[in-house]
Coordinates of C-alpha atoms in Angstrom, one line a residue:
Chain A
X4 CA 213.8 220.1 158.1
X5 CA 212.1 222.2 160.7
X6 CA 212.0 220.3 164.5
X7 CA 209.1 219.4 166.2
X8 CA 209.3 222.0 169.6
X9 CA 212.0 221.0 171.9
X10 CA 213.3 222.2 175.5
X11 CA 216.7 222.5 176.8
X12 CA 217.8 223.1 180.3
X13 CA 220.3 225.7 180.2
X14 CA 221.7 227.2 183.1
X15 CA 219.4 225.4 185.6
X16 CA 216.2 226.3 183.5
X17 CA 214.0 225.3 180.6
X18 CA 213.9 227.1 177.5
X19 CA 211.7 226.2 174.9
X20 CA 212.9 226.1 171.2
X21 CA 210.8 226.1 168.5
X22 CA 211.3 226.2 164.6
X23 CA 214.7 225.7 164.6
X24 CA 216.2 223.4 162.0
X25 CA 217.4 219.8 162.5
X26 CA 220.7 220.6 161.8
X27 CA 221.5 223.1 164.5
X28 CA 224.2 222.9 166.8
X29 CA 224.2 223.3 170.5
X30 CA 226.4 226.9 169.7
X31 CA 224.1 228.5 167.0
X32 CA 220.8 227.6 169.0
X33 CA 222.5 229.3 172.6
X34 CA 223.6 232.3 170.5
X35 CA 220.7 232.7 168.1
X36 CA 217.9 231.0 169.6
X37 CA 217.9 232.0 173.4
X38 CA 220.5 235.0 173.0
X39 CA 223.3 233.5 175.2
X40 CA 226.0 235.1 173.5
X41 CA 228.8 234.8 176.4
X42 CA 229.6 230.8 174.4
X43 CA 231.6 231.9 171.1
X44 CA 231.8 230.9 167.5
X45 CA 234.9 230.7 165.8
X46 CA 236.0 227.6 164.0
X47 CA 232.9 225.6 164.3
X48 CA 235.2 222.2 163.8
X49 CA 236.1 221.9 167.2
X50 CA 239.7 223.2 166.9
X51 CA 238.7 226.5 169.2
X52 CA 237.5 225.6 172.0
X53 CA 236.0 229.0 172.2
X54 CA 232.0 227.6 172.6
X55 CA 232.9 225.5 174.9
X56 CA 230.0 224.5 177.8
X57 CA 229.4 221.6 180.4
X58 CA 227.3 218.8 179.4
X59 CA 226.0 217.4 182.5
X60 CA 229.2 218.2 183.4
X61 CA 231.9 217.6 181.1
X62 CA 233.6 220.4 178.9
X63 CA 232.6 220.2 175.4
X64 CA 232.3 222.3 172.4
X65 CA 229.0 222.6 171.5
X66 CA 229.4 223.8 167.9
X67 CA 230.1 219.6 167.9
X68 CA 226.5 218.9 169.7
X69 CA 223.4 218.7 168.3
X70 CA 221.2 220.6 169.7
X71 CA 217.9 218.5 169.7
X72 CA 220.0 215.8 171.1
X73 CA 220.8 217.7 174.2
X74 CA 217.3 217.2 175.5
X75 CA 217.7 216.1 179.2
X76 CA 220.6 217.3 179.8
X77 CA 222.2 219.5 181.9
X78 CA 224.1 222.8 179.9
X79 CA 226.0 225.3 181.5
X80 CA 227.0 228.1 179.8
X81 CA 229.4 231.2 180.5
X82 CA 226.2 233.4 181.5
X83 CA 225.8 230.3 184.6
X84 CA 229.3 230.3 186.3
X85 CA 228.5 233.8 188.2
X86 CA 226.5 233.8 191.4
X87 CA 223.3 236.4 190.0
X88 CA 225.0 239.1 189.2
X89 CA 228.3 238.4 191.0
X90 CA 231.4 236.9 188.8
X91 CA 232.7 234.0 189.7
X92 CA 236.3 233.3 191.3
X93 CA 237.8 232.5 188.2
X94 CA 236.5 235.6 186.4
X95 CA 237.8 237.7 189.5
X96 CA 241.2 235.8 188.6
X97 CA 241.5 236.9 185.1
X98 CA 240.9 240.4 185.9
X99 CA 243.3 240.1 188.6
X100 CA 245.9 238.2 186.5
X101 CA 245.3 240.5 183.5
X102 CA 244.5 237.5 181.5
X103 CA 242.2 239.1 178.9
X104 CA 243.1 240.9 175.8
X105 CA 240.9 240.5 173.2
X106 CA 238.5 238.5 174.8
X107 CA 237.2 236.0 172.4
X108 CA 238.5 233.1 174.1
X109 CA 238.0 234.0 177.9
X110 CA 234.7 232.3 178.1
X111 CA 235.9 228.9 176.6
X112 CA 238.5 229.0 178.9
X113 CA 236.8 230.2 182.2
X114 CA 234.0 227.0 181.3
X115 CA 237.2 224.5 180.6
X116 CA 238.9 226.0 184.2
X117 CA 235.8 226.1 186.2
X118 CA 235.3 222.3 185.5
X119 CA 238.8 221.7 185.7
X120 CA 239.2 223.6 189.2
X121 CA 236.1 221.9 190.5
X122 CA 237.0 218.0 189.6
X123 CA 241.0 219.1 191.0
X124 CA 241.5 222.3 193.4
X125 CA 245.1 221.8 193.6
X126 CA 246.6 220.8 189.8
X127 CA 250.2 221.0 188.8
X128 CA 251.4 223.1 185.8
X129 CA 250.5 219.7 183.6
X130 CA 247.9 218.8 184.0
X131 CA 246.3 222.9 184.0
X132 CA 248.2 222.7 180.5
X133 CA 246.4 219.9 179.3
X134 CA 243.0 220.5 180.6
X135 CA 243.2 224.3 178.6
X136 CA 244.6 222.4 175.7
X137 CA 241.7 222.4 173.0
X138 CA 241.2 226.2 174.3
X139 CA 243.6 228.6 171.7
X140 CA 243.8 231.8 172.8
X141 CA 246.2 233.8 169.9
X142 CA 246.9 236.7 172.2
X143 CA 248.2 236.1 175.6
X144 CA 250.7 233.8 175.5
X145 CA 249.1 231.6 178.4
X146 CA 251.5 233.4 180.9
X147 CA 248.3 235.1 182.0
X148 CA 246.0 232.5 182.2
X149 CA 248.5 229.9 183.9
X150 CA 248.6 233.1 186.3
X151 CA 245.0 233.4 186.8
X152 CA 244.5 229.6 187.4
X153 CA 247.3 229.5 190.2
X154 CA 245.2 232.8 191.9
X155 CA 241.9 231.0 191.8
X156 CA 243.6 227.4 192.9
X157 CA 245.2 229.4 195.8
X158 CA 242.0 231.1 196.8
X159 CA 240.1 228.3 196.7
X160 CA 242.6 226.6 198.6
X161 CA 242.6 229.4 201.4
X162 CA 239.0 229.0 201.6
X163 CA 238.8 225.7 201.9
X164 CA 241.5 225.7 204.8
X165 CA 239.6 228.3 206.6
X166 CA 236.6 226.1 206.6
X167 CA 238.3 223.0 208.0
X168 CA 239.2 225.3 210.6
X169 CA 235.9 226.4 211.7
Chain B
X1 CA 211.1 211.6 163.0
X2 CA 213.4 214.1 163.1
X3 CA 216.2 214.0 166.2
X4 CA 215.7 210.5 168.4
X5 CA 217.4 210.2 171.2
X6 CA 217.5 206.3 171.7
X7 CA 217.5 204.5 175.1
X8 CA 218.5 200.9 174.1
X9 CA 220.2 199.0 171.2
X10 CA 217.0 197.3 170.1
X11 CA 215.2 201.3 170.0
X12 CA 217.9 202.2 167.7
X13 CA 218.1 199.4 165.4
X14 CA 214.5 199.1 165.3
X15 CA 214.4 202.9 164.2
X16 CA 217.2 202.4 162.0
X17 CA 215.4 199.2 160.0
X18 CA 211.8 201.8 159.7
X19 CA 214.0 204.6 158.1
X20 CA 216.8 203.7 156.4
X21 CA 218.4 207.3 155.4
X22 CA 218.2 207.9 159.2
X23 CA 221.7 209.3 160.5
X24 CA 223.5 207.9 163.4
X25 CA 224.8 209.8 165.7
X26 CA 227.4 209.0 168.3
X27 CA 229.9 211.9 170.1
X28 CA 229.4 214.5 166.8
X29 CA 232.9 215.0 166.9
X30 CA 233.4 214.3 163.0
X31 CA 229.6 214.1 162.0
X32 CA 228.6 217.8 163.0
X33 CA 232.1 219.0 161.7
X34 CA 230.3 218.2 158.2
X35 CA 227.0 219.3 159.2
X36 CA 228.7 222.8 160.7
X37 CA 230.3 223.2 156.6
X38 CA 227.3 223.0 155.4
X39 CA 228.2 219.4 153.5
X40 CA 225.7 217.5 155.1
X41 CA 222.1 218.4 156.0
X42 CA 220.5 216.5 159.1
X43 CA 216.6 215.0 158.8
X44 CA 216.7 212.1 160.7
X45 CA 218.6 211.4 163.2
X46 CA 219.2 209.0 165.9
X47 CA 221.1 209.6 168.7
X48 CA 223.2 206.4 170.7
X49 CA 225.1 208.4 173.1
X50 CA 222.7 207.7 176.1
X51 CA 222.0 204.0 175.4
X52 CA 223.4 202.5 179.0
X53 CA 224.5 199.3 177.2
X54 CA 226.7 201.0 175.1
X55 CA 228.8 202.8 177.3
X56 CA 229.8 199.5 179.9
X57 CA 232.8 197.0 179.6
X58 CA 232.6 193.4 180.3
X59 CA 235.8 191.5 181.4
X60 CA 236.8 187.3 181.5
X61 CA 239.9 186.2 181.8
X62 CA 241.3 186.1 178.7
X63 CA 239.2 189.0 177.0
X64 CA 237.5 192.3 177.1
X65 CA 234.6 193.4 175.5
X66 CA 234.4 197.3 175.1
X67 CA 230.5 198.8 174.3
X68 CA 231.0 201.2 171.0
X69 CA 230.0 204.3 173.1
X70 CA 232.8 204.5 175.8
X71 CA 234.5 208.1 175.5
X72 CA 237.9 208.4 174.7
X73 CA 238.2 210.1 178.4
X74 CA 236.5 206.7 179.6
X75 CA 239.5 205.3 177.7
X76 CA 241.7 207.5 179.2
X77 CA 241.4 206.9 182.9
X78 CA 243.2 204.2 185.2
X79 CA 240.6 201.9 185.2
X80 CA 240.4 200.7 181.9
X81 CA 243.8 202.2 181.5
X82 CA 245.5 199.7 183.6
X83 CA 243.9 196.9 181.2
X84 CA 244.3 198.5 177.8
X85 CA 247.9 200.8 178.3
X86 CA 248.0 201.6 174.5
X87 CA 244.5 201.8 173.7
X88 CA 244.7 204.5 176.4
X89 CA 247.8 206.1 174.8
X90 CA 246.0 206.4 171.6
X91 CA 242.8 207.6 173.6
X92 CA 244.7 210.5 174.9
X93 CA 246.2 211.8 171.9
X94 CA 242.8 212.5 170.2
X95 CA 242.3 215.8 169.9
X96 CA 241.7 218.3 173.1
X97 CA 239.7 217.1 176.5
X98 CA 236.6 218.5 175.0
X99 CA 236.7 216.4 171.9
X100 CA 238.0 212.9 174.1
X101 CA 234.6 213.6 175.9
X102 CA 232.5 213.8 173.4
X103 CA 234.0 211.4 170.7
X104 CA 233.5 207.7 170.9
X105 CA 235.4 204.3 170.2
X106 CA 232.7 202.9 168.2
X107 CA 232.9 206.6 166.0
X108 CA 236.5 206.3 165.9
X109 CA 235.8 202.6 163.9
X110 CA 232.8 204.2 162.1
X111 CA 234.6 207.3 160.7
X112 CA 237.7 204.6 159.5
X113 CA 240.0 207.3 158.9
X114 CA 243.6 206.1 158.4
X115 CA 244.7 208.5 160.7
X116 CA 241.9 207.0 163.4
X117 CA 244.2 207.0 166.8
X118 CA 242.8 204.0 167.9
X119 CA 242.7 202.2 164.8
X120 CA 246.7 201.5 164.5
X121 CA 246.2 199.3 168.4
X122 CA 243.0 197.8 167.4
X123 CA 244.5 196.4 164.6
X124 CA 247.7 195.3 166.4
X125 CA 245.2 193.2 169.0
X126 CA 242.9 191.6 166.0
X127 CA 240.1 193.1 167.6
X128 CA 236.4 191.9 167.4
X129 CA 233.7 194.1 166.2
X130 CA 229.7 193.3 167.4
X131 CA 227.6 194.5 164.8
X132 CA 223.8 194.9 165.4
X133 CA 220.8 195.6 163.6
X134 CA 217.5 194.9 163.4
X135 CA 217.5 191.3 161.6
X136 CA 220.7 190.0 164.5
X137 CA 224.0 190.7 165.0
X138 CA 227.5 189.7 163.3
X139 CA 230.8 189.7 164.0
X140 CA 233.7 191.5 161.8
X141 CA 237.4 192.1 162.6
X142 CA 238.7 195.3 162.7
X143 CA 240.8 195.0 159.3
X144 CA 237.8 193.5 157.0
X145 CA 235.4 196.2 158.7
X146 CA 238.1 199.1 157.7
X147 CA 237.8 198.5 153.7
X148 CA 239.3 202.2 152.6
X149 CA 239.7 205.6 153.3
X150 CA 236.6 206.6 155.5
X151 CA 234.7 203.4 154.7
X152 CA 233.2 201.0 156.2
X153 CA 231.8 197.4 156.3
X154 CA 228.4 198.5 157.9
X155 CA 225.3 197.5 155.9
X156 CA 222.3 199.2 156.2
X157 CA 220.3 200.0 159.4
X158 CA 223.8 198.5 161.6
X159 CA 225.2 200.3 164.1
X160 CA 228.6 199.0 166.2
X161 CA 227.5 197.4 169.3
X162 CA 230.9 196.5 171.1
X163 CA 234.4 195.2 170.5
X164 CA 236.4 192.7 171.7
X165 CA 239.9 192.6 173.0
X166 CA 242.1 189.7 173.9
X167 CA 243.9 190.6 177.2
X168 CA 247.4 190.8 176.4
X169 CA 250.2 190.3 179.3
X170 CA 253.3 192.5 178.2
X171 CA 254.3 196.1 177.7
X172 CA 252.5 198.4 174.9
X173 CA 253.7 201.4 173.4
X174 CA 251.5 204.1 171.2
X175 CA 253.5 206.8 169.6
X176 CA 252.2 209.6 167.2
X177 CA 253.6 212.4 165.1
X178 CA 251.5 215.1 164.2
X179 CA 252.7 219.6 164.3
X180 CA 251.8 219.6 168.2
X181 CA 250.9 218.0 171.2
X182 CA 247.0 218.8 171.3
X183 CA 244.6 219.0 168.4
X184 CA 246.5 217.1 166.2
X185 CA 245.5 214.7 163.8
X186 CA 248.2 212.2 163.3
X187 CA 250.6 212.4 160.1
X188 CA 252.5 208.9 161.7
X189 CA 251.0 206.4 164.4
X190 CA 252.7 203.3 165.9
X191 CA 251.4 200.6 168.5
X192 CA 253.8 198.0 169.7
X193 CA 252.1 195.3 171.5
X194 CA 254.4 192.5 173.2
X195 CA 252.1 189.1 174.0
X196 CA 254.3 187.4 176.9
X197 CA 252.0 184.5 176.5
X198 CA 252.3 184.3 172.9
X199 CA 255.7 185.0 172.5
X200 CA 254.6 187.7 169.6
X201 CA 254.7 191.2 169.1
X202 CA 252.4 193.4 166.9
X203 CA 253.1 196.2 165.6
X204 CA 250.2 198.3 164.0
X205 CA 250.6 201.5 162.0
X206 CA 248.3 204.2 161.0
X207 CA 248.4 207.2 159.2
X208 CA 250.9 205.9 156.5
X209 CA 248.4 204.0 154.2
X210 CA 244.8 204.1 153.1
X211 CA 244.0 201.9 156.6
X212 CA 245.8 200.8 159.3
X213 CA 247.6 197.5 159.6
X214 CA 249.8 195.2 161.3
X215 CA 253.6 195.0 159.7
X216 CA 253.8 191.4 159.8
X217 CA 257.0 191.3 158.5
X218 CA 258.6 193.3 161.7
X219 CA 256.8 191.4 163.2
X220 CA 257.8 187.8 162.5
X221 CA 261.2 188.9 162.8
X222 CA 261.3 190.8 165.9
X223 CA 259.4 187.5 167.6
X224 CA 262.7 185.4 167.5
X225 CA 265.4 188.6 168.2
X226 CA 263.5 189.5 170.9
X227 CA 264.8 188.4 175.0
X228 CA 261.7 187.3 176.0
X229 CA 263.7 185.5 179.4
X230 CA 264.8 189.2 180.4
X231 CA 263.4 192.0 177.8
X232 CA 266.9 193.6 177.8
X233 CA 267.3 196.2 175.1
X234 CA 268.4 194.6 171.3
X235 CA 271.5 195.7 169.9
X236 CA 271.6 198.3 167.4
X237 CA 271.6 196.0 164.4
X238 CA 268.7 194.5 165.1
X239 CA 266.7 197.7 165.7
X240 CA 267.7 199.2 162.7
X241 CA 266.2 195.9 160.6
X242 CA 263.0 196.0 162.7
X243 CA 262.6 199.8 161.8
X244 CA 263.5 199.2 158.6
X245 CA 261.2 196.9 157.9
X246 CA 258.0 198.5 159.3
X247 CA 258.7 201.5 157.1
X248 CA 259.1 199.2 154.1
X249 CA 255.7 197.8 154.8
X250 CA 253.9 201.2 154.3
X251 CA 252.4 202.9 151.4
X252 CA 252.6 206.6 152.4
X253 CA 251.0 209.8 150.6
X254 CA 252.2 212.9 150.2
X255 CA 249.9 215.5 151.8
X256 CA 249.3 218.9 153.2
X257 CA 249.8 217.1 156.8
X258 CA 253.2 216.0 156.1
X259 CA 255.3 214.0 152.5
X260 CA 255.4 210.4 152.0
X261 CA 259.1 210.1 152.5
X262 CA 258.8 211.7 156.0
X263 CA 255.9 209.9 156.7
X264 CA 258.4 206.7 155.7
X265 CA 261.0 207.9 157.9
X266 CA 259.0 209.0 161.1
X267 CA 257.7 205.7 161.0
X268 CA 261.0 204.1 161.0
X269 CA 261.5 206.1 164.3
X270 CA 258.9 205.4 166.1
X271 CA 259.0 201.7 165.4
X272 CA 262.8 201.9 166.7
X273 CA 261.7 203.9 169.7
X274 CA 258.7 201.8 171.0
X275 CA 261.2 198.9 170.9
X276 CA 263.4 200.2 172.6
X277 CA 260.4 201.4 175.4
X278 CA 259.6 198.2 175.5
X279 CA 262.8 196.4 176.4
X280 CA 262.4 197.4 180.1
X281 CA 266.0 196.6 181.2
X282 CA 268.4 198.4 179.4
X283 CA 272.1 196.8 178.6
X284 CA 274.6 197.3 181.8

């Protein structure tokens, strides 16, 4: 069955989507639909965690959300973590940290971080471990990305310390 | 109608009672799985995860009452933590923290997997389930609304509304087996409830029959071992019966997940080792 026009706010704007099926997750209608292709598509069960977004702010995948029932709410995608054209702290991390290799899960994982970063600047090993736990990455080994966390925690830290200063 | 994203119970049930092959939806987590595969095809849909009502928690003095659309994160954190330690164990072993945000108590119940995390504590607490629909509302408990393997006791046009907990004053445990720590779907569960008041424990198990269920047997038994004056650990003996007869209560399956006589024997283990978490003071 065909839906009825719909609109979504991505990224802080509207898009409109028309003639897309019921059935259609949030993944396949970012990708296909609107051309956001930075959210990935692996497993499509849930298992990945390499589409994962923020729904009004909570990391989820979105090959798990219906699409036309994410009307009013808030999405953020890979494509809206960078400032413009900028990339954002935690991408600056992974290039410092050398935490990509083939790629396919570093957007998952910078969406899962960002959030994770932003509700605790500070986190211990655990608790990084556990928020990154539904994101598999089959090449790195985590080292990398453990690495790339502690680099963005500390900057962020830094910065925060030279602003209480001020 | 297509996709309907409902804003009250009385919306929903109302939508549900005009068209009856409409598809609830609560956090997707196993529905669009299905959907994804191509095994099931979406028309009509409607959508509970923003209905207010659904998503609060009501507290007396001897009970709880959960709404069916609290998150397993909701689950998860201190406050209702702090009430419900094992329900909150269970909560945290589902899957990754994408899938605990998005996935729901009420879908948990709905789904009725035997390997449902939070099935095995529901069980153990004789939970309450508030059923709604159109024509009123009825009350189930959670082992006559589990009748199989993924079914339910939901009629036609019902949705889950809320359940009820009695508010238990004692140490829980909730243990699981499954290949890893995240993303894993349980091949043995355990919840080990003591009732201070009550002078009871229950013990429910999932994962190791076609639905969860209390082992009343252990149970009865472990009622007059146990030290309720100082809950100092049991001696071995008595552990080993308990165990023993937790795992002879089951009726595993072999599977690709794991084989019936490690299923019986995991089982036995974690009944032995939530008793002994229990027991707070340990033998000097």
């Amino acid at each position: 069955m065909i839906s009825e026009t719909y609109v979504l706010s991505v990224n802080r704007k509207n898009h409109e989507v028309a003639d897309a099926h019921t059935s259609e997750s949030l993944l396949w209608v970012l990708r296909e639909r609107l051309e956001l292709s930075g959210s990935k598509n692996a497993c499509e069960e849930g298992e990945c965690g390499s589409c994962t977004v923020l729904l009004d702010g909570d990391v989820v995948c979105s090959c798990l959300v219906l699409a036309a029932s994410a009307v009013g709410r808030e999405i953020i995608t890979i494509e809206g973590l960078g400032k413009g054209d900028e990339i954002s702290d935690i991408q600056q991390a992974f290039v410092e940290a050398g935490a990509v290799q083939c790629g396919f899960c570093t957007p998952g994982l910078l969406v899962t971080i960002d959030q994770m970063l932003d509700a605790d600047p500070d986190p211990d090993e655990l608790t990084v471990r556990e928020a990154i736990s539904g994101n598999l990455c089959r090449c790195t080994g985590y080292g990398r990305i453990l690495e790339a966390v502690r680099i963005a925690s500390g900057n962020r830290k830094n910065q925060s310390e030279k602003e209480d200063s001020k | 109608m297509g996709v309907i994203v409902a804003k009250s119970v009385n919306e929903a049930c109302a939508l549900l009672a005009e068209n009856p092959d409409t598809t609830v939806l609560a956090g997707g987590t196993d529905l669009m799985v299905q959907v994804n595969k191509g095994a099931s095809s979406l028309e009509n849909v409607v959508d509970l995860t923003r209905i207010s009502e659904l998503k609060g928690w009501t507290i007396n003095d001897s009970e709880i009452v959960l709404g069916s659309g609290i998150s397993y994160s909701d689950l998860s954190k201190p406050e209702l933590a702090s009430i419900l330690p094992a329900l909150a164990q269970a909560s945290r072993t589902v899957g990754s923290p994408q899938i605990r945000n998005a996935g729901t108590l009420g879908g948990n119940l709905a789904t009725a997997s035997p390997a449902g995390d939070t099935i095995p504590v529901l069980v153990a607490m004789n939970a309450i389930l508030k059923l709604r629909s159109s024509k009123g509302q009825r009350e189930i408990s959670v082992d006559e609304f589990v009748t199989g393997v993924k079914s339910n006791a939901l009629h036609a046009g019902e949705i889950i509304e809320s359940v009820r907990l009695p508010l238990l004053e004692g140490p829980q445990e909730f243990l699981k087996v499954g290949i890893r720590n995240a993303m894993v779907i349980s091949v043995v569960s355990l919840a080990l409830l003591v009732d201070d008041k009550g002078k009871s424990l229950r013990v429910g198990v999932g994962s190791v029959s076609p639905v969860p269920f209390r082992a009343t047997e252990a149970e009865e038994f472990i009622a007059g071992e146990f030290d309720w004056e100082n809950y100092s650990q049991l001696p071995e003996k008595v552990k080993s019966r308990f165990s023993k007869l937790v795992a002879d209560s089951t009726k595993p399956i072999d599977d690709h997940r794991g084989t019936a006589e490690y299923r019986k024997h995991s089982v036995a283990v974690l009944a032995k080792r939530a008793l002994e978490r229990v027991c707070i003071r340990t033998e000097s």
